[in-house]
Structures are given as structure tokens and as C-alpha cells.
Amino acid sequence: MTDPSNDLLVSRSGHVGLIELNRPPHNFFDHDLIRRLVDAAGDFDADGETRAIVIAANGTAFCAGARLGTAAGSAQATKPGALYHEAVRLFRIGLPIVGAVHGSATGGGLGLALACDLRVSCPEARFWANFTALGFHPGFGLSITLPELIGRQNAALMLYASRRLGGEEACRVGLVDVLVPRAEVRDAALALAAEIAACAPLAVRETRATLRAGLADRVEAILEHEKEVQSRLRATDDFREGVAAINERRPARFRGR
């Protein structure tokens, strides 16, 4: 199956579903792309044949989040509630999801990677919660998912200082579960999903539901807070300066207003 717009590729092999972002090189998303990604995951969840899902991407990055400073980015930023509604839907999918993170996962792209149950990556990958570098507040549920995955202190380093983690350090702190050479990331993610799919599907679903009990509800609640603070900070001079600095590839000059 291929999405008509060709920026989302959907296929299945045996009991493993594959969803591929196809907006190279950076795979920036908007509300529509995330909605269609979640719809595809929902279709797999309901088809009775798929037992695990892999989310992968084509291009140099896994996902660089929303494009800022453009019409698409501005539209997404103006209505974060619509995007975050889709994020909650993704967390409510019943099947295990493996992320194949072969390149940068930045901002909302990091949020997408952390919505997955497990992540396969490589030393060249970069995991970047760049929100404070933009004069912004974390989103996509990262206020919960990141500290729960790697601990409060490691998350504080990433979120306060907008610190990037390479693949090896990400693996060391628990953000990445399997580290392989870059050319092998997708195949390794598919192999891990197939390993999961070979187990009893009802038992896998119930075990996952136990391990993730209440997570979607907690993400939904924190997204309301993230949305409110993001809306407030979006009106600041610092946010405008942060976006300009990123687009112009220069250090930001923040003034705290």
C-alpha cells in the first residue's frame, strides 16, 4: 500500500507492518502527515493479521519535527491541539511499535521516536530535544516519555540545555535498545518486529498493555500542559529569535522576553 501523496509508504510482510516517512531529506511533518501515519497504524492494529509495526524513514534524517518558519510549520504551530490529538491516538495503538532511527530525530521527531516501544539505531544518529534552543517548550509528550525512559537527570540535560545525544550515548542511557551499523538499521528493526510477531499475539498485546498501563492517559494530560505553554511562548521575542537563528544557522541572541 502506498499513500496517494507518496510521502507515506505503507506495506506489510507476514505479520509485520511497515510505515515509512517519505519526505526526504529531513522528513519534516505536519498535522496531515501524522494523522495519516496514525491512521495506517490503526489499520494495522485492527486488521487481525499484523502483530508488530515498524516506523522508519527515507532520507538523511529519521524525522526533524515540524518545519518552522514556513507555511506548513506555522500552520502546525498555530493548531498544536490537532497534532497532539494524533499523538494521543498513536499512544493508544494496541500493537508494539519499533522505531528504525537511522538519522536525526529532532524536536517532534524525537517525540515520534519515543512513542515507539523500542528503538533500533546507529552511532551516526542524533537525538535532539531542541526546544529550549528555539525559545520553546517540549511537546509531543516528551515531558513524560523522555524522563520515564532515561531518567529525570538525563532528561534534564537534554531538555534544559537542548543537548544532542549520538547513537552510542543514546544506547548507553537507554534511549536506544539496539545499536547496529547505519545500513542495517531498517533490517534490524524489521527483524526485531518479526521476533515479537513470532510470539503469541494475545499474550504480547496483554503484556504491552500491562507495561504501558495509563501511559496514553498521562500523555494526553501532559499534552494539554505542553500545548498551553507552547502557545504562550510562541508569542515571545525569544521564540522568534530562536527560529530565525536556526533558519539562518547562527547562534541565537535570547533576551528573556
PDB file of C-alpha atoms in Angstrom:
ATOM      1  CA  MET A   1       0.000   0.000   0.000  1.00  0.00           C
ATOM      2  CA  THR A   2       1.238   3.473  -0.879  1.00  0.00           C
ATOM      3  CA  ASP A   3      -0.321   6.692   0.301  1.00  0.00           C
ATOM      4  CA  PRO A   4      -1.633   8.693  -2.705  1.00  0.00           C
ATOM      5  CA  SER A   5       0.627  11.639  -1.868  1.00  0.00           C
ATOM      6  CA  ASN A   6       3.649   9.282  -1.818  1.00  0.00           C
ATOM      7  CA  ASP A   7       5.075  10.896   1.332  1.00  0.00           C
ATOM      8  CA  LEU A   8       3.985   7.958   3.477  1.00  0.00           C
ATOM      9  CA  LEU A   9       4.700   4.392   2.368  1.00  0.00           C
ATOM     10  CA  VAL A  10       2.767   1.550   3.996  1.00  0.00           C
ATOM     11  CA  SER A  11       3.384  -2.158   3.490  1.00  0.00           C
ATOM     12  CA  ARG A  12       3.217  -5.473   5.298  1.00  0.00           C
ATOM     13  CA  SER A  13       5.389  -8.597   5.187  1.00  0.00           C
ATOM     14  CA  GLY A  14       4.000 -11.549   7.078  1.00  0.00           C
ATOM     15  CA  HIS A  15       2.837 -10.273  10.451  1.00  0.00           C
ATOM     16  CA  VAL A  16       4.975  -7.106  10.420  1.00  0.00           C
ATOM     17  CA  GLY A  17       3.627  -3.778   9.181  1.00  0.00           C
ATOM     18  CA  LEU A  18       5.992  -1.095   7.899  1.00  0.00           C
ATOM     19  CA  ILE A  19       5.211   2.645   7.844  1.00  0.00           C
ATOM     20  CA  GLU A  20       7.840   4.847   6.171  1.00  0.00           C
ATOM     21  CA  LEU A  21       8.082   8.625   6.245  1.00  0.00           C
ATOM     22  CA  ASN A  22       8.970   9.662   2.712  1.00  0.00           C
ATOM     23  CA  ARG A  23       9.707  13.387   2.769  1.00  0.00           C
ATOM     24  CA  PRO A  24      13.483  13.292   2.312  1.00  0.00           C
ATOM     25  CA  PRO A  25      15.934  14.517   3.261  1.00  0.00           C
ATOM     26  CA  HIS A  26      14.590  15.666   6.654  1.00  0.00           C
ATOM     27  CA  ASN A  27      11.065  14.198   6.851  1.00  0.00           C
ATOM     28  CA  PHE A  28       9.501  17.294   8.371  1.00  0.00           C
ATOM     29  CA  PHE A  29       5.926  16.582   9.405  1.00  0.00           C
ATOM     30  CA  ASP A  30       2.662  18.460   9.617  1.00  0.00           C
ATOM     31  CA  HIS A  31      -0.678  17.531  11.128  1.00  0.00           C
ATOM     32  CA  ASP A  32      -1.843  15.780   7.948  1.00  0.00           C
ATOM     33  CA  LEU A  33       1.209  13.505   7.721  1.00  0.00           C
ATOM     34  CA  ILE A  34       0.989  12.476  11.386  1.00  0.00           C
ATOM     35  CA  ARG A  35      -2.752  11.872  11.007  1.00  0.00           C
ATOM     36  CA  ARG A  36      -2.166   9.541   8.059  1.00  0.00           C
ATOM     37  CA  LEU A  37       0.674   7.782   9.878  1.00  0.00           C
ATOM     38  CA  VAL A  38      -1.601   7.108  12.857  1.00  0.00           C
ATOM     39  CA  ASP A  39      -4.419   6.027  10.540  1.00  0.00           C
ATOM     40  CA  ALA A  40      -2.045   3.481   8.968  1.00  0.00           C
ATOM     41  CA  ALA A  41      -1.002   2.219  12.398  1.00  0.00           C
ATOM     42  CA  GLY A  42      -4.668   1.974  13.368  1.00  0.00           C
ATOM     43  CA  ASP A  43      -5.430  -0.049  10.258  1.00  0.00           C
ATOM     44  CA  PHE A  44      -2.648  -2.489  11.161  1.00  0.00           C
ATOM     45  CA  ASP A  45      -3.948  -2.623  14.725  1.00  0.00           C
ATOM     46  CA  ALA A  46      -7.392  -3.648  13.517  1.00  0.00           C
ATOM     47  CA  ASP A  47      -6.619  -5.984  10.594  1.00  0.00           C
ATOM     48  CA  GLY A  48      -6.220  -9.177  12.632  1.00  0.00           C
ATOM     49  CA  GLU A  49      -3.022 -10.157  10.794  1.00  0.00           C
ATOM     50  CA  THR A  50      -0.392  -7.607  11.840  1.00  0.00           C
ATOM     51  CA  ARG A  51       1.350  -8.326  15.146  1.00  0.00           C
ATOM     52  CA  ALA A  52       4.034  -5.615  15.240  1.00  0.00           C
ATOM     53  CA  ILE A  53       4.731  -2.326  13.437  1.00  0.00           C
ATOM     54  CA  VAL A  54       7.962  -0.674  12.315  1.00  0.00           C
ATOM     55  CA  ILE A  55       8.154   3.090  11.770  1.00  0.00           C
ATOM     56  CA  ALA A  56      11.076   4.021   9.507  1.00  0.00           C
ATOM     57  CA  ALA A  57      12.035   6.868   7.184  1.00  0.00           C
ATOM     58  CA  ASN A  58      13.747   7.589   3.885  1.00  0.00           C
ATOM     59  CA  GLY A  59      16.348  10.365   3.689  1.00  0.00           C
ATOM     60  CA  THR A  60      19.216  11.559   5.832  1.00  0.00           C
ATOM     61  CA  ALA A  61      17.054  12.138   8.942  1.00  0.00           C
ATOM     62  CA  PHE A  62      14.536   9.961  10.702  1.00  0.00           C
ATOM     63  CA  CYS A  63      12.358  12.997  11.386  1.00  0.00           C
ATOM     64  CA  ALA A  64      13.297  16.632  12.006  1.00  0.00           C
ATOM     65  CA  GLY A  65       9.919  17.511  13.526  1.00  0.00           C
ATOM     66  CA  ALA A  66       7.772  20.355  12.175  1.00  0.00           C
ATOM     67  CA  ARG A  67       9.323  22.784   9.717  1.00  0.00           C
ATOM     68  CA  LEU A  68       9.476  26.167  11.461  1.00  0.00           C
ATOM     69  CA  GLY A  69       9.345  29.475   9.661  1.00  0.00           C
ATOM     70  CA  THR A  70       7.247  28.127   6.767  1.00  0.00           C
ATOM     71  CA  ALA A  71       3.570  27.966   5.988  1.00  0.00           C
ATOM     72  CA  ALA A  72       3.474  24.281   6.942  1.00  0.00           C
ATOM     73  CA  GLY A  73       5.337  24.885  10.167  1.00  0.00           C
ATOM     74  CA  SER A  74       3.248  27.919  11.035  1.00  0.00           C
ATOM     75  CA  ALA A  75       0.021  26.039  10.423  1.00  0.00           C
ATOM     76  CA  GLN A  76       1.142  23.212  12.668  1.00  0.00           C
ATOM     77  CA  ALA A  77       2.311  25.628  15.323  1.00  0.00           C
ATOM     78  CA  THR A  78      -0.959  27.567  15.227  1.00  0.00           C
ATOM     79  CA  LYS A  79      -3.038  24.453  15.956  1.00  0.00           C
ATOM     80  CA  PRO A  80      -0.937  22.179  18.176  1.00  0.00           C
ATOM     81  CA  GLY A  81      -4.135  20.689  19.586  1.00  0.00           C
ATOM     82  CA  ALA A  82      -4.880  18.967  16.286  1.00  0.00           C
ATOM     83  CA  LEU A  83      -1.381  17.492  16.085  1.00  0.00           C
ATOM     84  CA  TYR A  84      -1.408  16.425  19.715  1.00  0.00           C
ATOM     85  CA  HIS A  85      -4.760  14.707  19.241  1.00  0.00           C
ATOM     86  CA  GLU A  86      -2.996  12.475  16.712  1.00  0.00           C
ATOM     87  CA  ALA A  87      -0.133  11.886  19.146  1.00  0.00           C
ATOM     88  CA  VAL A  88      -2.586  10.587  21.737  1.00  0.00           C
ATOM     89  CA  ARG A  89      -4.128   8.278  19.118  1.00  0.00           C
ATOM     90  CA  LEU A  90      -0.662   6.883  18.399  1.00  0.00           C
ATOM     91  CA  PHE A  91      -0.068   6.131  22.085  1.00  0.00           C
ATOM     92  CA  ARG A  92      -3.398   4.264  22.161  1.00  0.00           C
ATOM     93  CA  ILE A  93      -2.412   1.818  19.380  1.00  0.00           C
ATOM     94  CA  GLY A  94      -2.503  -1.715  20.772  1.00  0.00           C
ATOM     95  CA  LEU A  95       0.350  -3.256  18.768  1.00  0.00           C
ATOM     96  CA  PRO A  96       4.039  -2.958  19.718  1.00  0.00           C
ATOM     97  CA  ILE A  97       5.904  -0.417  17.585  1.00  0.00           C
ATOM     98  CA  VAL A  98       9.618  -0.500  16.738  1.00  0.00           C
ATOM     99  CA  GLY A  99      11.308   2.700  15.578  1.00  0.00           C
ATOM    100  CA  ALA A 100      14.065   2.417  12.960  1.00  0.00           C
ATOM    101  CA  VAL A 101      16.015   5.598  13.694  1.00  0.00           C
ATOM    102  CA  HIS A 102      18.808   5.758  11.130  1.00  0.00           C
ATOM    103  CA  GLY A 103      19.410   9.538  11.337  1.00  0.00           C
ATOM    104  CA  SER A 104      18.459  12.615  13.342  1.00  0.00           C
ATOM    105  CA  ALA A 105      15.330  12.553  15.492  1.00  0.00           C
ATOM    106  CA  THR A 106      14.785  16.204  16.369  1.00  0.00           C
ATOM    107  CA  GLY A 107      12.054  18.024  18.283  1.00  0.00           C
ATOM    108  CA  GLY A 108       8.730  16.449  17.423  1.00  0.00           C
ATOM    109  CA  GLY A 109      10.682  13.779  15.562  1.00  0.00           C
ATOM    110  CA  LEU A 110      12.193  12.750  18.878  1.00  0.00           C
ATOM    111  CA  GLY A 111       8.667  12.666  20.284  1.00  0.00           C
ATOM    112  CA  LEU A 112       7.641  10.342  17.457  1.00  0.00           C
ATOM    113  CA  ALA A 113      10.610   8.059  18.123  1.00  0.00           C
ATOM    114  CA  LEU A 114       9.726   7.886  21.818  1.00  0.00           C
ATOM    115  CA  ALA A 115       6.116   6.989  21.051  1.00  0.00           C
ATOM    116  CA  CYS A 116       7.559   3.673  19.834  1.00  0.00           C
ATOM    117  CA  ASP A 117       8.051   0.838  22.319  1.00  0.00           C
ATOM    118  CA  LEU A 118      11.597   0.064  21.164  1.00  0.00           C
ATOM    119  CA  ARG A 119      14.204   1.869  19.056  1.00  0.00           C
ATOM    120  CA  VAL A 120      16.862   0.448  16.742  1.00  0.00           C
ATOM    121  CA  SER A 121      19.536   2.972  15.772  1.00  0.00           C
ATOM    122  CA  CYS A 122      23.158   3.517  14.793  1.00  0.00           C
ATOM    123  CA  PRO A 123      26.172   5.529  16.014  1.00  0.00           C
ATOM    124  CA  GLU A 124      25.545   8.248  13.391  1.00  0.00           C
ATOM    125  CA  ALA A 125      22.024   9.023  14.645  1.00  0.00           C
ATOM    126  CA  ARG A 126      21.375  12.161  16.673  1.00  0.00           C
ATOM    127  CA  PHE A 127      18.633  12.583  19.267  1.00  0.00           C
ATOM    128  CA  TRP A 128      17.904  16.239  19.891  1.00  0.00           C
ATOM    129  CA  ALA A 129      15.242  17.856  22.069  1.00  0.00           C
ATOM    130  CA  ASN A 130      15.963  21.284  20.592  1.00  0.00           C
ATOM    131  CA  PHE A 131      13.047  23.140  22.165  1.00  0.00           C
ATOM    132  CA  THR A 132      14.878  25.497  24.535  1.00  0.00           C
ATOM    133  CA  ALA A 133      17.321  26.317  21.719  1.00  0.00           C
ATOM    134  CA  LEU A 134      14.230  27.630  19.916  1.00  0.00           C
ATOM    135  CA  GLY A 135      12.851  29.517  22.923  1.00  0.00           C
ATOM    136  CA  PHE A 136      10.118  26.898  23.151  1.00  0.00           C
ATOM    137  CA  HIS A 137       8.700  24.205  25.445  1.00  0.00           C
ATOM    138  CA  PRO A 138       8.955  20.450  24.791  1.00  0.00           C
ATOM    139  CA  GLY A 139       5.979  18.857  23.055  1.00  0.00           C
ATOM    140  CA  PHE A 140       4.679  15.541  21.671  1.00  0.00           C
ATOM    141  CA  GLY A 141       4.540  14.181  25.236  1.00  0.00           C
ATOM    142  CA  LEU A 142       8.307  14.365  25.749  1.00  0.00           C
ATOM    143  CA  SER A 143       7.799  15.905  29.192  1.00  0.00           C
ATOM    144  CA  ILE A 144       6.704  12.407  30.269  1.00  0.00           C
ATOM    145  CA  THR A 145       8.224   9.957  27.801  1.00  0.00           C
ATOM    146  CA  LEU A 146      11.827  11.175  27.949  1.00  0.00           C
ATOM    147  CA  PRO A 147      12.326  11.172  31.760  1.00  0.00           C
ATOM    148  CA  GLU A 148      10.452   7.872  32.072  1.00  0.00           C
ATOM    149  CA  LEU A 149      12.768   6.303  29.505  1.00  0.00           C
ATOM    150  CA  ILE A 150      16.189   7.664  30.500  1.00  0.00           C
ATOM    151  CA  GLY A 151      15.627   9.079  33.996  1.00  0.00           C
ATOM    152  CA  ARG A 152      14.913  12.577  35.228  1.00  0.00           C
ATOM    153  CA  GLN A 153      18.529  13.759  35.334  1.00  0.00           C
ATOM    154  CA  ASN A 154      19.480  12.558  31.855  1.00  0.00           C
ATOM    155  CA  ALA A 155      16.251  14.047  30.539  1.00  0.00           C
ATOM    156  CA  ALA A 156      17.017  17.350  32.273  1.00  0.00           C
ATOM    157  CA  LEU A 157      20.364  17.558  30.461  1.00  0.00           C
ATOM    158  CA  MET A 158      18.647  17.036  27.122  1.00  0.00           C
ATOM    159  CA  LEU A 159      15.676  19.307  27.777  1.00  0.00           C
ATOM    160  CA  TYR A 160      17.261  22.207  29.684  1.00  0.00           C
ATOM    161  CA  ALA A 161      20.393  22.519  27.537  1.00  0.00           C
ATOM    162  CA  SER A 162      18.977  21.238  24.226  1.00  0.00           C
ATOM    163  CA  ARG A 163      21.815  18.718  24.310  1.00  0.00           C
ATOM    164  CA  ARG A 164      22.192  16.291  21.398  1.00  0.00           C
ATOM    165  CA  LEU A 165      22.921  12.624  22.022  1.00  0.00           C
ATOM    166  CA  GLY A 166      24.700  10.478  19.459  1.00  0.00           C
ATOM    167  CA  GLY A 167      23.589   6.919  18.915  1.00  0.00           C
ATOM    168  CA  GLU A 168      26.169   5.349  21.211  1.00  0.00           C
ATOM    169  CA  GLU A 169      25.389   7.626  24.165  1.00  0.00           C
ATOM    170  CA  ALA A 170      21.679   7.248  23.495  1.00  0.00           C
ATOM    171  CA  CYS A 171      22.128   3.485  23.745  1.00  0.00           C
ATOM    172  CA  ARG A 172      24.146   3.846  26.945  1.00  0.00           C
ATOM    173  CA  VAL A 173      21.407   5.852  28.717  1.00  0.00           C
ATOM    174  CA  GLY A 174      18.595   3.602  27.461  1.00  0.00           C
ATOM    175  CA  LEU A 175      17.065   5.764  24.747  1.00  0.00           C
ATOM    176  CA  VAL A 176      18.143   3.218  22.096  1.00  0.00           C
ATOM    177  CA  ASP A 177      17.614  -0.524  22.572  1.00  0.00           C
ATOM    178  CA  VAL A 178      19.608  -1.983  19.660  1.00  0.00           C
ATOM    179  CA  LEU A 179      22.646  -0.333  18.038  1.00  0.00           C
ATOM    180  CA  VAL A 180      23.790  -1.528  14.603  1.00  0.00           C
ATOM    181  CA  PRO A 181      25.659  -0.065  11.604  1.00  0.00           C
ATOM    182  CA  ARG A 182      23.595   2.560   9.812  1.00  0.00           C
ATOM    183  CA  ALA A 183      22.988   0.446   6.717  1.00  0.00           C
ATOM    184  CA  GLU A 184      21.472  -2.271   8.904  1.00  0.00           C
ATOM    185  CA  VAL A 185      19.026  -0.198  10.953  1.00  0.00           C
ATOM    186  CA  ARG A 186      15.883  -0.945   8.972  1.00  0.00           C
ATOM    187  CA  ASP A 187      16.599  -4.656   8.602  1.00  0.00           C
ATOM    188  CA  ALA A 188      17.415  -4.928  12.309  1.00  0.00           C
ATOM    189  CA  ALA A 189      14.168  -3.159  13.227  1.00  0.00           C
ATOM    190  CA  LEU A 190      12.182  -5.463  10.958  1.00  0.00           C
ATOM    191  CA  ALA A 191      13.971  -8.480  12.467  1.00  0.00           C
ATOM    192  CA  LEU A 192      13.121  -7.312  15.994  1.00  0.00           C
ATOM    193  CA  ALA A 193       9.479  -6.768  14.992  1.00  0.00           C
ATOM    194  CA  ALA A 194       9.422 -10.257  13.433  1.00  0.00           C
ATOM    195  CA  GLU A 195      10.825 -11.697  16.665  1.00  0.00           C
ATOM    196  CA  ILE A 196       7.974 -10.064  18.571  1.00  0.00           C
ATOM    197  CA  ALA A 197       5.450 -11.186  15.961  1.00  0.00           C
ATOM    198  CA  ALA A 198       6.587 -14.810  16.350  1.00  0.00           C
ATOM    199  CA  CYS A 199       5.311 -14.805  19.931  1.00  0.00           C
ATOM    200  CA  ALA A 200       1.681 -15.412  20.914  1.00  0.00           C
ATOM    201  CA  PRO A 201      -0.162 -12.269  19.710  1.00  0.00           C
ATOM    202  CA  LEU A 202      -2.759 -12.156  22.501  1.00  0.00           C
ATOM    203  CA  ALA A 203      -0.049 -12.523  25.126  1.00  0.00           C
ATOM    204  CA  VAL A 204       2.073  -9.797  23.520  1.00  0.00           C
ATOM    205  CA  ARG A 205      -0.873  -7.377  23.423  1.00  0.00           C
ATOM    206  CA  GLU A 206      -1.779  -8.015  27.040  1.00  0.00           C
ATOM    207  CA  THR A 207       1.828  -7.774  28.224  1.00  0.00           C
ATOM    208  CA  ARG A 208       2.276  -4.500  26.366  1.00  0.00           C
ATOM    209  CA  ALA A 209      -0.970  -3.175  27.829  1.00  0.00           C
ATOM    210  CA  THR A 210       0.306  -4.000  31.312  1.00  0.00           C
ATOM    211  CA  LEU A 211       3.697  -2.338  30.766  1.00  0.00           C
ATOM    212  CA  ARG A 212       2.138   0.793  29.222  1.00  0.00           C
ATOM    213  CA  ALA A 213      -0.890   0.970  31.536  1.00  0.00           C
ATOM    214  CA  GLY A 214      -2.088   4.553  31.865  1.00  0.00           C
ATOM    215  CA  LEU A 215       0.643   5.937  29.580  1.00  0.00           C
ATOM    216  CA  ALA A 216      -1.722   7.272  26.922  1.00  0.00           C
ATOM    217  CA  ASP A 217      -3.857   8.980  29.563  1.00  0.00           C
ATOM    218  CA  ARG A 218      -0.799  10.577  31.166  1.00  0.00           C
ATOM    219  CA  VAL A 219       0.481  11.700  27.758  1.00  0.00           C
ATOM    220  CA  GLU A 220      -2.910  13.179  26.950  1.00  0.00           C
ATOM    221  CA  ALA A 221      -2.873  15.173  30.186  1.00  0.00           C
ATOM    222  CA  ILE A 222       0.705  16.441  29.741  1.00  0.00           C
ATOM    223  CA  LEU A 223      -0.021  17.394  26.130  1.00  0.00           C
ATOM    224  CA  GLU A 224      -2.642  19.833  27.371  1.00  0.00           C
ATOM    225  CA  HIS A 225       0.017  21.490  29.531  1.00  0.00           C
ATOM    226  CA  GLU A 226       2.625  21.424  26.748  1.00  0.00           C
ATOM    227  CA  LYS A 227       0.118  22.960  24.334  1.00  0.00           C
ATOM    228  CA  GLU A 228      -0.736  25.793  26.725  1.00  0.00           C
ATOM    229  CA  VAL A 229       2.890  26.706  27.451  1.00  0.00           C
ATOM    230  CA  GLN A 230       3.909  26.405  23.801  1.00  0.00           C
ATOM    231  CA  SER A 231       1.097  28.772  22.812  1.00  0.00           C
ATOM    232  CA  ARG A 232       2.287  31.269  25.406  1.00  0.00           C
ATOM    233  CA  LEU A 233       5.971  31.065  24.470  1.00  0.00           C
ATOM    234  CA  ARG A 234       5.218  31.248  20.760  1.00  0.00           C
ATOM    235  CA  ALA A 235       4.280  34.909  21.283  1.00  0.00           C
ATOM    236  CA  THR A 236       7.690  35.836  22.740  1.00  0.00           C
ATOM    237  CA  ASP A 237      10.614  37.598  21.099  1.00  0.00           C
ATOM    238  CA  ASP A 238      12.847  34.719  22.182  1.00  0.00           C
ATOM    239  CA  PHE A 239      10.843  32.214  20.130  1.00  0.00           C
ATOM    240  CA  ARG A 240      11.010  34.414  17.033  1.00  0.00           C
ATOM    241  CA  GLU A 241      14.750  34.831  17.574  1.00  0.00           C
ATOM    242  CA  GLY A 242      15.252  31.097  18.096  1.00  0.00           C
ATOM    243  CA  VAL A 243      13.504  30.187  14.862  1.00  0.00           C
ATOM    244  CA  ALA A 244      15.396  32.886  12.945  1.00  0.00           C
ATOM    245  CA  ALA A 245      18.719  31.708  14.365  1.00  0.00           C
ATOM    246  CA  ILE A 246      18.062  28.084  13.402  1.00  0.00           C
ATOM    247  CA  ASN A 247      16.991  29.046   9.882  1.00  0.00           C
ATOM    248  CA  GLU A 248      19.987  31.384   9.486  1.00  0.00           C
ATOM    249  CA  ARG A 249      22.414  28.861  11.035  1.00  0.00           C
ATOM    250  CA  ARG A 250      23.756  31.247  13.674  1.00  0.00           C
ATOM    251  CA  PRO A 251      23.836  31.418  17.488  1.00  0.00           C
ATOM    252  CA  ALA A 252      20.651  32.798  18.982  1.00  0.00           C
ATOM    253  CA  ARG A 253      20.675  36.054  20.964  1.00  0.00           C
ATOM    254  CA  PHE A 254      17.995  35.481  23.590  1.00  0.00           C
ATOM    255  CA  ARG A 255      16.832  38.357  25.799  1.00  0.00           C
ATOM    256  CA  GLY A 256      14.337  36.660  28.077  1.00  0.00           C
ATOM    257  CA  ARG A 257      11.272  38.361  26.701  1.00  0.00           C
TER     258      ARG A 257
END
